[in-house]
XYZ file of C-alpha atoms in Angstrom:
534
model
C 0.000 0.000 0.000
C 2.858 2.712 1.411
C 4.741 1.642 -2.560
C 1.711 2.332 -4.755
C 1.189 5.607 -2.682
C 5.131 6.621 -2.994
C 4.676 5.733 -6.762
C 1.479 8.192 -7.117
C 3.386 10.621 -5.164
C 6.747 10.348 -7.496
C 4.526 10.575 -10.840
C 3.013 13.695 -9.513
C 6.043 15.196 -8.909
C 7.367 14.746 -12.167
C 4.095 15.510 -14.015
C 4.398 19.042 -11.912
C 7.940 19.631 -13.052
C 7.644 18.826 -16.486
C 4.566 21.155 -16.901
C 6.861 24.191 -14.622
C 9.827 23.689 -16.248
C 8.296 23.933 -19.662
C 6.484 26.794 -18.535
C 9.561 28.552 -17.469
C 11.609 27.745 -20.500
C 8.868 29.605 -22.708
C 10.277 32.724 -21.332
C 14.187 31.963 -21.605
C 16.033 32.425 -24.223
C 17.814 29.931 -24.733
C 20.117 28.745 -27.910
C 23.557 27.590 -28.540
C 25.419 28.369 -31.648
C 26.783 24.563 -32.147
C 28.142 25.969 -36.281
C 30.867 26.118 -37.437
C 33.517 29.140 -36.623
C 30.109 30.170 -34.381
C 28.320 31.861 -37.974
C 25.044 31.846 -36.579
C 25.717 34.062 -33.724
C 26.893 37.566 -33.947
C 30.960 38.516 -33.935
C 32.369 40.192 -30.933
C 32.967 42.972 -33.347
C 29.614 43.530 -35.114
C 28.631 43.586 -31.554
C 30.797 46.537 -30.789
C 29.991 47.766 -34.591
C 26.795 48.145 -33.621
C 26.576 49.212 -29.411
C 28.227 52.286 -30.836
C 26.419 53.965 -33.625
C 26.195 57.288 -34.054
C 22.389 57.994 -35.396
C 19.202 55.716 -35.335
C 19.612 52.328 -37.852
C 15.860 51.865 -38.909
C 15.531 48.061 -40.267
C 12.416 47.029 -42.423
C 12.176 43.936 -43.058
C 9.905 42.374 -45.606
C 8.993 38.810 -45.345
C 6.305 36.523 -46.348
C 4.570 34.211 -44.308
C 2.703 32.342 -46.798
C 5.658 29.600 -47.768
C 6.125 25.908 -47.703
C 6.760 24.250 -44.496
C 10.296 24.036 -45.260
C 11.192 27.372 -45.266
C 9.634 27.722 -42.139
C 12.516 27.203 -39.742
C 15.122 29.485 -42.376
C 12.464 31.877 -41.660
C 12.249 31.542 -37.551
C 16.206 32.004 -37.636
C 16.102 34.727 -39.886
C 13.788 36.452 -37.343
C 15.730 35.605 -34.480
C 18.601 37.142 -36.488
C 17.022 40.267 -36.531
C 15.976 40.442 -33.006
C 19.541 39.975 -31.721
C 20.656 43.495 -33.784
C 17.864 45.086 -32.411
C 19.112 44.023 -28.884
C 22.534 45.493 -29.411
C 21.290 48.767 -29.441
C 17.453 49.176 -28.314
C 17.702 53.171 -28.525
C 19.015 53.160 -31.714
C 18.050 50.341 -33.562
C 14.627 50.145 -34.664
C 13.320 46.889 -36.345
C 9.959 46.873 -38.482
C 8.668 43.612 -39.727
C 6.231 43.578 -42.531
C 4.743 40.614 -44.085
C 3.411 41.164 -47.912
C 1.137 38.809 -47.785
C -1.414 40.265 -46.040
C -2.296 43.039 -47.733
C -1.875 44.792 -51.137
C -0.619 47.650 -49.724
C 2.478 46.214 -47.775
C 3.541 44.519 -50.999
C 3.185 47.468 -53.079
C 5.527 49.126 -50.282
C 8.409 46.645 -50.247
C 8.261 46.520 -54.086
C 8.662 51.074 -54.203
C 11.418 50.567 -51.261
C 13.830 48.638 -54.206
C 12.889 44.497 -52.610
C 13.178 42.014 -55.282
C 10.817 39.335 -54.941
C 12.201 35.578 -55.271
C 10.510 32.927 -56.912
C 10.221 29.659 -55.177
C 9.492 26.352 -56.086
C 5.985 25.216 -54.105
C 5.715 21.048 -54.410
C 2.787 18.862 -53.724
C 1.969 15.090 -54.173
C 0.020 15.801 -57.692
C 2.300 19.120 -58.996
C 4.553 21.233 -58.615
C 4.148 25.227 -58.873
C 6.123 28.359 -58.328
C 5.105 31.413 -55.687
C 6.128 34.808 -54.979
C 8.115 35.712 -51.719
C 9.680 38.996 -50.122
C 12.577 37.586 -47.997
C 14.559 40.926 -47.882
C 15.074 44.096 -45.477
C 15.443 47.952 -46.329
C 18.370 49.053 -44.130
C 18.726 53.367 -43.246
C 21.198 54.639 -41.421
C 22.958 57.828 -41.402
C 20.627 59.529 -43.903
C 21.456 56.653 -46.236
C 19.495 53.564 -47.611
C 20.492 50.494 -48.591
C 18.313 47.494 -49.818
C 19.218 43.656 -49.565
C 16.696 41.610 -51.483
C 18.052 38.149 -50.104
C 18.254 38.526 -46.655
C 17.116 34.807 -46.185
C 20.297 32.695 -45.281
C 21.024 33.364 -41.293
C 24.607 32.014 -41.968
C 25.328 34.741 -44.575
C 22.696 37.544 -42.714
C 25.440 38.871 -40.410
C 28.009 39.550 -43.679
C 25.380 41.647 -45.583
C 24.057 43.292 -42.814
C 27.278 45.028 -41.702
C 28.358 45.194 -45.695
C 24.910 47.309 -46.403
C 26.190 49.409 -43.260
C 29.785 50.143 -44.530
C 28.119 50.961 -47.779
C 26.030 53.280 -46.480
C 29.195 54.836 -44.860
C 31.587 54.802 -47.626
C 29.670 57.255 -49.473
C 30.198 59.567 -47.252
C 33.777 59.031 -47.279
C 37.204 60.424 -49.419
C 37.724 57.306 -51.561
C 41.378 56.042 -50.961
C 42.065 53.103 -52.365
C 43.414 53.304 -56.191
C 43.883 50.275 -58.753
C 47.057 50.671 -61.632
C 45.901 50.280 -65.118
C 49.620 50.746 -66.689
C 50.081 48.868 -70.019
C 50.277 44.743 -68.753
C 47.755 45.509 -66.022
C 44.850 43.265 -66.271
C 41.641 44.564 -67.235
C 38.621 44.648 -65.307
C 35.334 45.030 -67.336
C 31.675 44.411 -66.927
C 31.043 41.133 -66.488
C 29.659 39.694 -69.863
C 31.037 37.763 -72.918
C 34.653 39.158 -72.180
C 35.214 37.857 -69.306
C 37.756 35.397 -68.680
C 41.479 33.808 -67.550
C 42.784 37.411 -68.588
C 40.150 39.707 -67.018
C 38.631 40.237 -62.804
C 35.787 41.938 -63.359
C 33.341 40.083 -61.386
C 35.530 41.019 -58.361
C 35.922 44.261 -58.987
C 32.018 45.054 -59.703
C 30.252 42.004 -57.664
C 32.579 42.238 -54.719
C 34.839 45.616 -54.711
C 32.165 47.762 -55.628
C 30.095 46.579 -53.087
C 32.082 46.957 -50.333
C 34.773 50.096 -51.167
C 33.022 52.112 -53.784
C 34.632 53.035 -57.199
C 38.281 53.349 -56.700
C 40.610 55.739 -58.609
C 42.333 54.483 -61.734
C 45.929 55.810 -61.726
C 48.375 54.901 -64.911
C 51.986 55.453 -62.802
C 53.498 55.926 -66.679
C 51.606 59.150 -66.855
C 50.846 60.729 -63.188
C 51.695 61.093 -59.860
C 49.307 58.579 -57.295
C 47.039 61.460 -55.430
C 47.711 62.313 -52.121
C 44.431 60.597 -50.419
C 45.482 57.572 -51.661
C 46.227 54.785 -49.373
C 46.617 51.403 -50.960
C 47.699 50.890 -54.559
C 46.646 47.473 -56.368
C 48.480 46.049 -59.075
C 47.166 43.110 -60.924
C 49.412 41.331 -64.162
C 52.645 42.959 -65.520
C 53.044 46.110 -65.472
C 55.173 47.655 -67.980
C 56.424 50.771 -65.781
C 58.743 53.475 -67.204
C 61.375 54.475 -64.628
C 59.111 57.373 -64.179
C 56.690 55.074 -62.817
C 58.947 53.044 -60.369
C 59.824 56.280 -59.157
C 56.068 57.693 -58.477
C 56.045 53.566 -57.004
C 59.094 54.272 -54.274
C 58.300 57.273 -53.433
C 54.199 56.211 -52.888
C 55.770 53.541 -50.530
C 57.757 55.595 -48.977
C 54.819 58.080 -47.785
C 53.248 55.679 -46.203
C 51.366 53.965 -48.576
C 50.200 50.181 -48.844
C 50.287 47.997 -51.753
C 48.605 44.527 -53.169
C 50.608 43.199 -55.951
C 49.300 40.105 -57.604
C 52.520 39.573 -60.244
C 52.672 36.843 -62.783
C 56.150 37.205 -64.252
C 55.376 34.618 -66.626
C 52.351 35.285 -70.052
C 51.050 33.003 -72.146
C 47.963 31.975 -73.974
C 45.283 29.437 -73.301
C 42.253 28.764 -75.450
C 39.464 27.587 -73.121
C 37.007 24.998 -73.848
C 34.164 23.530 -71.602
C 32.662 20.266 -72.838
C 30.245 17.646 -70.660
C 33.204 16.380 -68.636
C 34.474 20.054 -67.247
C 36.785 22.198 -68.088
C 39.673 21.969 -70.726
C 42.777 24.902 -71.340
C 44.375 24.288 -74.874
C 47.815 25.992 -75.212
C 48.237 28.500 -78.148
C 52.322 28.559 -78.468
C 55.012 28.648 -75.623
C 54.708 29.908 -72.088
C 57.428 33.171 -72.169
C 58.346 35.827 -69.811
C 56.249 38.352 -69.333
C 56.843 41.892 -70.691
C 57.106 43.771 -67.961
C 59.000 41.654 -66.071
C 62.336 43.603 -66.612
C 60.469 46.496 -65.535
C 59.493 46.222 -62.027
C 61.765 43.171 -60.776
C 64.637 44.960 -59.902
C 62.574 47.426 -58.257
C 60.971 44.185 -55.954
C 64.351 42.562 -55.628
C 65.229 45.865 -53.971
C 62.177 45.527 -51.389
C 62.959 42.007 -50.709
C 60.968 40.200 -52.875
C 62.832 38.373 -56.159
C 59.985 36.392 -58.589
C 61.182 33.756 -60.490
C 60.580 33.831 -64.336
C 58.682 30.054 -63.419
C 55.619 28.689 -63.162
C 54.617 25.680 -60.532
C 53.706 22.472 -61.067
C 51.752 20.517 -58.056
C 50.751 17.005 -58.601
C 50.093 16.628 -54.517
C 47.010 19.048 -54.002
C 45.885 19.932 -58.148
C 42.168 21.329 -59.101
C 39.731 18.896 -60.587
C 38.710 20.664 -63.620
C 36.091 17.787 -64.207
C 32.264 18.295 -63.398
C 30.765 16.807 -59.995
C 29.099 13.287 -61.974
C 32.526 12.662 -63.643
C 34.123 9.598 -62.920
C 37.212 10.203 -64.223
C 38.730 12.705 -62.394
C 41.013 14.890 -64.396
C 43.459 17.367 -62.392
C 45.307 20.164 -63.813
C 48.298 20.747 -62.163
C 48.741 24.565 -62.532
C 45.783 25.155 -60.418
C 46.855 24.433 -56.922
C 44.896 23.936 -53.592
C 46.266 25.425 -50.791
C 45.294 23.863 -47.834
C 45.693 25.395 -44.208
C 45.810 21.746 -42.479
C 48.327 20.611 -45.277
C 50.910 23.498 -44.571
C 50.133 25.630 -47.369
C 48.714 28.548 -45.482
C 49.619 30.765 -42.045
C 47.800 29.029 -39.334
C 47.494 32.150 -36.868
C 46.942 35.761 -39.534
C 43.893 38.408 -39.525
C 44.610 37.312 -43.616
C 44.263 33.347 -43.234
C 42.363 32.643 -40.106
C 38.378 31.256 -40.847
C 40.327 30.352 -43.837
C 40.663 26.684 -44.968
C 42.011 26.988 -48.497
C 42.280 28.467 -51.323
C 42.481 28.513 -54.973
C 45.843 29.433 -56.479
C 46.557 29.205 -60.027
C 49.456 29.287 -62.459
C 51.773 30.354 -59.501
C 55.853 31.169 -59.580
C 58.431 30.691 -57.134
C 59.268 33.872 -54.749
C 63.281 33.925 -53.076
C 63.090 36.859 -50.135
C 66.222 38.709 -49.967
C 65.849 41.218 -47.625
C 69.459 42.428 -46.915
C 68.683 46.108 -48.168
C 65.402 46.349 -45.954
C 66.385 46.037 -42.359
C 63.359 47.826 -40.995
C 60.757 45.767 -42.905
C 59.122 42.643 -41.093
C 58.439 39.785 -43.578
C 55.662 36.885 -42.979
C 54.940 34.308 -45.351
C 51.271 33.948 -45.772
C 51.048 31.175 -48.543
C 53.816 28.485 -49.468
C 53.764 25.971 -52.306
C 53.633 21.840 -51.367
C 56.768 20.314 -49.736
C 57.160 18.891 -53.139
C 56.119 20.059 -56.845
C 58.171 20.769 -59.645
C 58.808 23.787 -62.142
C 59.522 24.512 -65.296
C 61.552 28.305 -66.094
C 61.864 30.705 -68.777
C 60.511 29.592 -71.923
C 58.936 26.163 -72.566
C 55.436 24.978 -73.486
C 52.399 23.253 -71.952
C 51.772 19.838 -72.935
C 49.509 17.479 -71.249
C 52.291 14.862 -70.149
C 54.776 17.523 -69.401
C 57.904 15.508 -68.751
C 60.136 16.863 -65.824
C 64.109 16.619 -65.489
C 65.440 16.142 -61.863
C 67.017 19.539 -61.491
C 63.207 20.601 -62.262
C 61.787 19.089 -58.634
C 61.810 21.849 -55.781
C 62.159 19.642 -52.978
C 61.025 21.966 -50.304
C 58.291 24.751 -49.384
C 58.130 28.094 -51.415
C 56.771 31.336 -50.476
C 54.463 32.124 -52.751
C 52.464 35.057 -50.790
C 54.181 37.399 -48.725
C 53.528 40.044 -46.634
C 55.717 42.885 -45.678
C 55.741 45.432 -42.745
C 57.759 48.341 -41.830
C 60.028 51.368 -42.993
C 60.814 51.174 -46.465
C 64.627 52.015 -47.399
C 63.727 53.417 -50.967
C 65.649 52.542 -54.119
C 66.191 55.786 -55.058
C 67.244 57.945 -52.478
C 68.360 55.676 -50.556
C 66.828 56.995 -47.412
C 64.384 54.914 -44.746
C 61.156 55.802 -44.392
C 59.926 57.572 -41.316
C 56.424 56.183 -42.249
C 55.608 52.251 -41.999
C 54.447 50.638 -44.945
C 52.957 47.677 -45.912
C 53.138 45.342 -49.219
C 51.558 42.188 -49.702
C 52.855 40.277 -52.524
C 51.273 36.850 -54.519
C 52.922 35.620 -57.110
C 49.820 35.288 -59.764
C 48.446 37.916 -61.302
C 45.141 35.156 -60.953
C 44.121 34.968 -57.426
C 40.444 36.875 -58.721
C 40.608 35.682 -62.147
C 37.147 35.669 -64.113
C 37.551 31.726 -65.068
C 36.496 30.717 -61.551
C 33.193 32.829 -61.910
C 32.282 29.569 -64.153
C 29.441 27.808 -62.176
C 31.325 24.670 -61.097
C 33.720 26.936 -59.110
C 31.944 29.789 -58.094
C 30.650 28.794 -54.572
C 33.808 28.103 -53.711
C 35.671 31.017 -55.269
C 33.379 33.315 -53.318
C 33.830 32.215 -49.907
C 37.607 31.592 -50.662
C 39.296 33.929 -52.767
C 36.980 36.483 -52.903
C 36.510 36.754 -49.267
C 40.579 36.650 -48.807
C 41.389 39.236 -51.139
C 39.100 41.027 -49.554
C 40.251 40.839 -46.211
C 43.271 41.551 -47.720
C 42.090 45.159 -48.537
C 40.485 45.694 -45.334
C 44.096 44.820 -43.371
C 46.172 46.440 -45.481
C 43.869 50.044 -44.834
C 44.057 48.912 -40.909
C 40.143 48.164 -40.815
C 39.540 45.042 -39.445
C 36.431 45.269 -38.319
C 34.838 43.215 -41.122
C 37.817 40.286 -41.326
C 36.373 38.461 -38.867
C 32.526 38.873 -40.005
C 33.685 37.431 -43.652
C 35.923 34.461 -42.114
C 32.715 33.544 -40.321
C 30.891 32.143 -44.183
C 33.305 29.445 -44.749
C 32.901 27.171 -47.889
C 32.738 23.193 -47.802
C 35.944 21.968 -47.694
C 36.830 19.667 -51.029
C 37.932 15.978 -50.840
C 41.723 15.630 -51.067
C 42.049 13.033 -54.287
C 43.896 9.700 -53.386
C 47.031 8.428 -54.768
C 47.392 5.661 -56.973
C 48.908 4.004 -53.949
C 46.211 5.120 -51.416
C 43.380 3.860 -54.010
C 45.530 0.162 -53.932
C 45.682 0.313 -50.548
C 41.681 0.219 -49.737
C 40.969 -1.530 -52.897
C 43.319 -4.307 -50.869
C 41.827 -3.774 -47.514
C 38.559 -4.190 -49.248
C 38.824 -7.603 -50.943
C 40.959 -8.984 -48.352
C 38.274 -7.527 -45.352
C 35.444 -8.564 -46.797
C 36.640 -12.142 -48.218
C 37.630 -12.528 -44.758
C 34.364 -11.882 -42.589
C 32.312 -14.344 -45.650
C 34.744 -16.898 -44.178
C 34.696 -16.248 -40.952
C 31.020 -15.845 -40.900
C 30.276 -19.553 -42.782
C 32.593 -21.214 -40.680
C 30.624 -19.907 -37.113
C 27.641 -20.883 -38.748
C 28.952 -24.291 -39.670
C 30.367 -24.389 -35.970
C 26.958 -23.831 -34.716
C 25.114 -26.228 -37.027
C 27.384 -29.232 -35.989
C 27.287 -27.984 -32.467
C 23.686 -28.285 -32.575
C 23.754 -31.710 -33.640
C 26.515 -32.909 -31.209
C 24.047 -31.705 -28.050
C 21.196 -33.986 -29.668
């Protein structure tokens, strides 16, 4: 009797804390960002971003409720999203949620504010049909407006909200960032039908744009750089007068910051995309490049000598085939550099949130630094332990054949970053002013090629984001590094070696022909056992 009442007694107790406890949880907040690098929670920075604005950020954000159930939890997080800005800064962040779908009016509003309605795919056991959705927000601030139309993705929300911020702000600022466009320099047009191995458009209007503004175009042949410049990009060969290395040395030794991306090496490729992927078809030899006499001495002088090479890496090469392929085929001038495999800094504002990256048709870089004693020099990126190179003038084959004096048998620098007062070439004198260049040896790192759709995820959340971060460190604003490092890509599949792929094949026949035996002989075990006991 006394142990069926203690049993009513214990099941009423727990009855009453399950209904109190869930009670009480309906008014915590509680979540855990369990993602990786923590990109569903807000940065410690775009914390601090926003705690301290300077004038009310109104928010309105335009989102329909009418969508298929599996939306419906992307749309919760997006919301919850929201609500954490808002509590960064109650007083001066004001957050307005308006859902189209329930009246005319509200629709016709987010459509006038500049919100691009998506189309999305609405499935059911007899058909399938499309719908209309508002999944964007209006963002003003500072007596500027700014629209994101795909506001949707929480992993992504925290990136675009602080970009539409600093693009709101950069108009209001003196631009200072200039880009070279010398003879060699490679060009950067609209993207469209000229895009290609030989042009970076789509970074300079998809991604620079966005973030920076227009910057100044500034041919160093013909002018001086202007005064309210800060960094200077340079992106091919460029074929500088001595005028121009002058205008160069003496920009450095102002103060000013540089990004070269250098390929000392030109030739022509012919590109062809077929059902299995991607194809390059050489049009005549691989040379040095033009300009290459006129800028290396300059470079040597800072430290940094190029080699008239390009590198060959059979260890970590890009698949140029498409995802169903089952031949794989690798190109070997298109390198992955992996962070875990040694190929990148493990602890830099430039590579951390980093996991690779995409570098193609790369040369060798020897760092002699005897003239510079007040520069610091980090490597950033270094080649494979092992890959081999081919110098001067030769030509691309398919089954390039390799002497032994053409293995490098070691790691190469092959990005570089520099820090410090300049001694200039020219006068001789240090610097009182630091400096800052950061060097790659391809003139490819943004290339248009990897806008192509089987490389374009990737490309964005790699290189894209990089050279970005890039920018922002070398003009000392860091404040959006660590919001960019937070999108990461998926990280690709190393391919196996010929004697990895022997190896399982092996363990595989061997395993399983093993466990069949092992399995028929218990049961035979068992059978006779069985009989024996009878």
């Amino acid at each position: 009797m006394k142990s069926a009442l203690k049993t009513k007694h214990l099941t009423l107790q727990l009855l009453l804390f399950f209904l109190l406890s869930n009670l009480l949880v309906q008014h915590l907040s509680c979540r855990f960002d369990a993602s990786n690098s923590e990109r569903l929670s807000l940065s410690q920075k775009t914390q601090n971003k926003l705690s301290r604005l300077k004038s009310h950020l109104y928010i309105d954000a335009y989102y329909s409720s009418d969508l298929p159930i599996e939306y419906n939890v992307r749309l919760e997080l997006i919301r919850e999203f929201l609500n954490q800005v808002k509590k960064q800064n109650p007083d001066l962040i004001h957050l307005n949620m308006y859902d189209p779908n329930q009246s005319t009016e509200i629709r016709e509003k987010a459509l006038k504010a500049g919100i691009v309605s998506n189309e999305i795919q609405k499935a059911s056991d007899t058909s399938a049909s499309s719908q209309e959705a508002f999944m964007g927000v209006v963002v003003k601030y500072d007596e500027g407006v700014d629209v994101i139309s795909d506001l949707f993705f929480v992993e992504e929300a925290e990136m675009k909200m602080m970009r539409s911020i600093r693009k709101i702000e950069q108009r209001r600022k003196i631009q200072n960032i200039a880009i070279a466009v010398d003879p060699g320099i490679l060009p950067f047009p609209e993207p469209g039908n000229g895009s290609g191995i030989y042009t970076w458009g789509v970074f300079y209007h998809q991604a620079m744009l966005e973030e920076y503004g227009s910057a100044f175009f500034v041919s160093l042949n013909e002018s001086e750089i202007p005064s309210q410049i800060k960094l200077l990009i340079v992106v091919g060969s460029p074929e500088w007068t001595e005028d121009a290395n002058k205008r160069f040395d003496s920009f450095l030794a102002k103060g000013g910051s540089v990004i070269l991306l250098l390929s000392p090496m030109q030739f022509q490729l012919e590109t062809l995309r077929n059902e299995d992927g991607l194809n390059f078809k050489s049009k005549g030899f691989v040379t040095v490049s033009r300009g290459f006499g006129n800028w290396i001495d300059l470079l040597s002088f800072y430290g940094f000598s190029l080699n008239s090479d390009l590198i060959f890496d059979f260890e970590h090469p890009v698949s140029l085939s498409k995802g169903g392929t089952i031949q794989k085929k690798y190109y070997p001038l298109w390198h992955y550099a992996f962070k875990s495999s040694g190929n990148m800094h493990l602890n830099h504002d430039l590579t951390n949130g980093k996991d690779f990256l995409f570098l193609p048709w790369i040369s060798s870089v020897d760092l002699e630094i005897k003239n510079q004693t007040e520069m610091k020099y980090e490597t950033i990126l270094w080649s494979d332990s092992q890959s081999w190179h081919k110098k001067d003038v030769f030509q691309l084959q398919e089954d390039t054949q390799f002497t032994e004096s053409e293995m490098i048998q070691k790691r190469v620098p092959v990005g570089i970053l520099a820090e410090g007062r300049l001694k200039s070439k020219f006068t001789n004198q240090t610097s009182i002013f630091p400096s800052r260049i950061f060097l790659v040896s391809t003139a490819y790192l943004v290339s248009d090629i990897f806008s192509l759709p089987e490389f374009r995820a990737a490309y964005r959340d790699t290189n894209v984001n990089f050279m970005l971060n890039v920018i922002d460190f070398m003009l000392d604003d860091n404040e959006y590094i660590s919001v960019r490092n937070k999108k990461t890509a998926v990280l690709p599949l190393n391919p196996f070696s010929t004697r990895e792929r022997n190896v399982y094949s092996a363990f595989n026949v061997i395993f399983v022909t093993f466990l069949s035996i092992a399995f028929a002989v218990r049961r035979i075990q068992k059978r006779y056992s069985g009989k024996s006991s009878v």
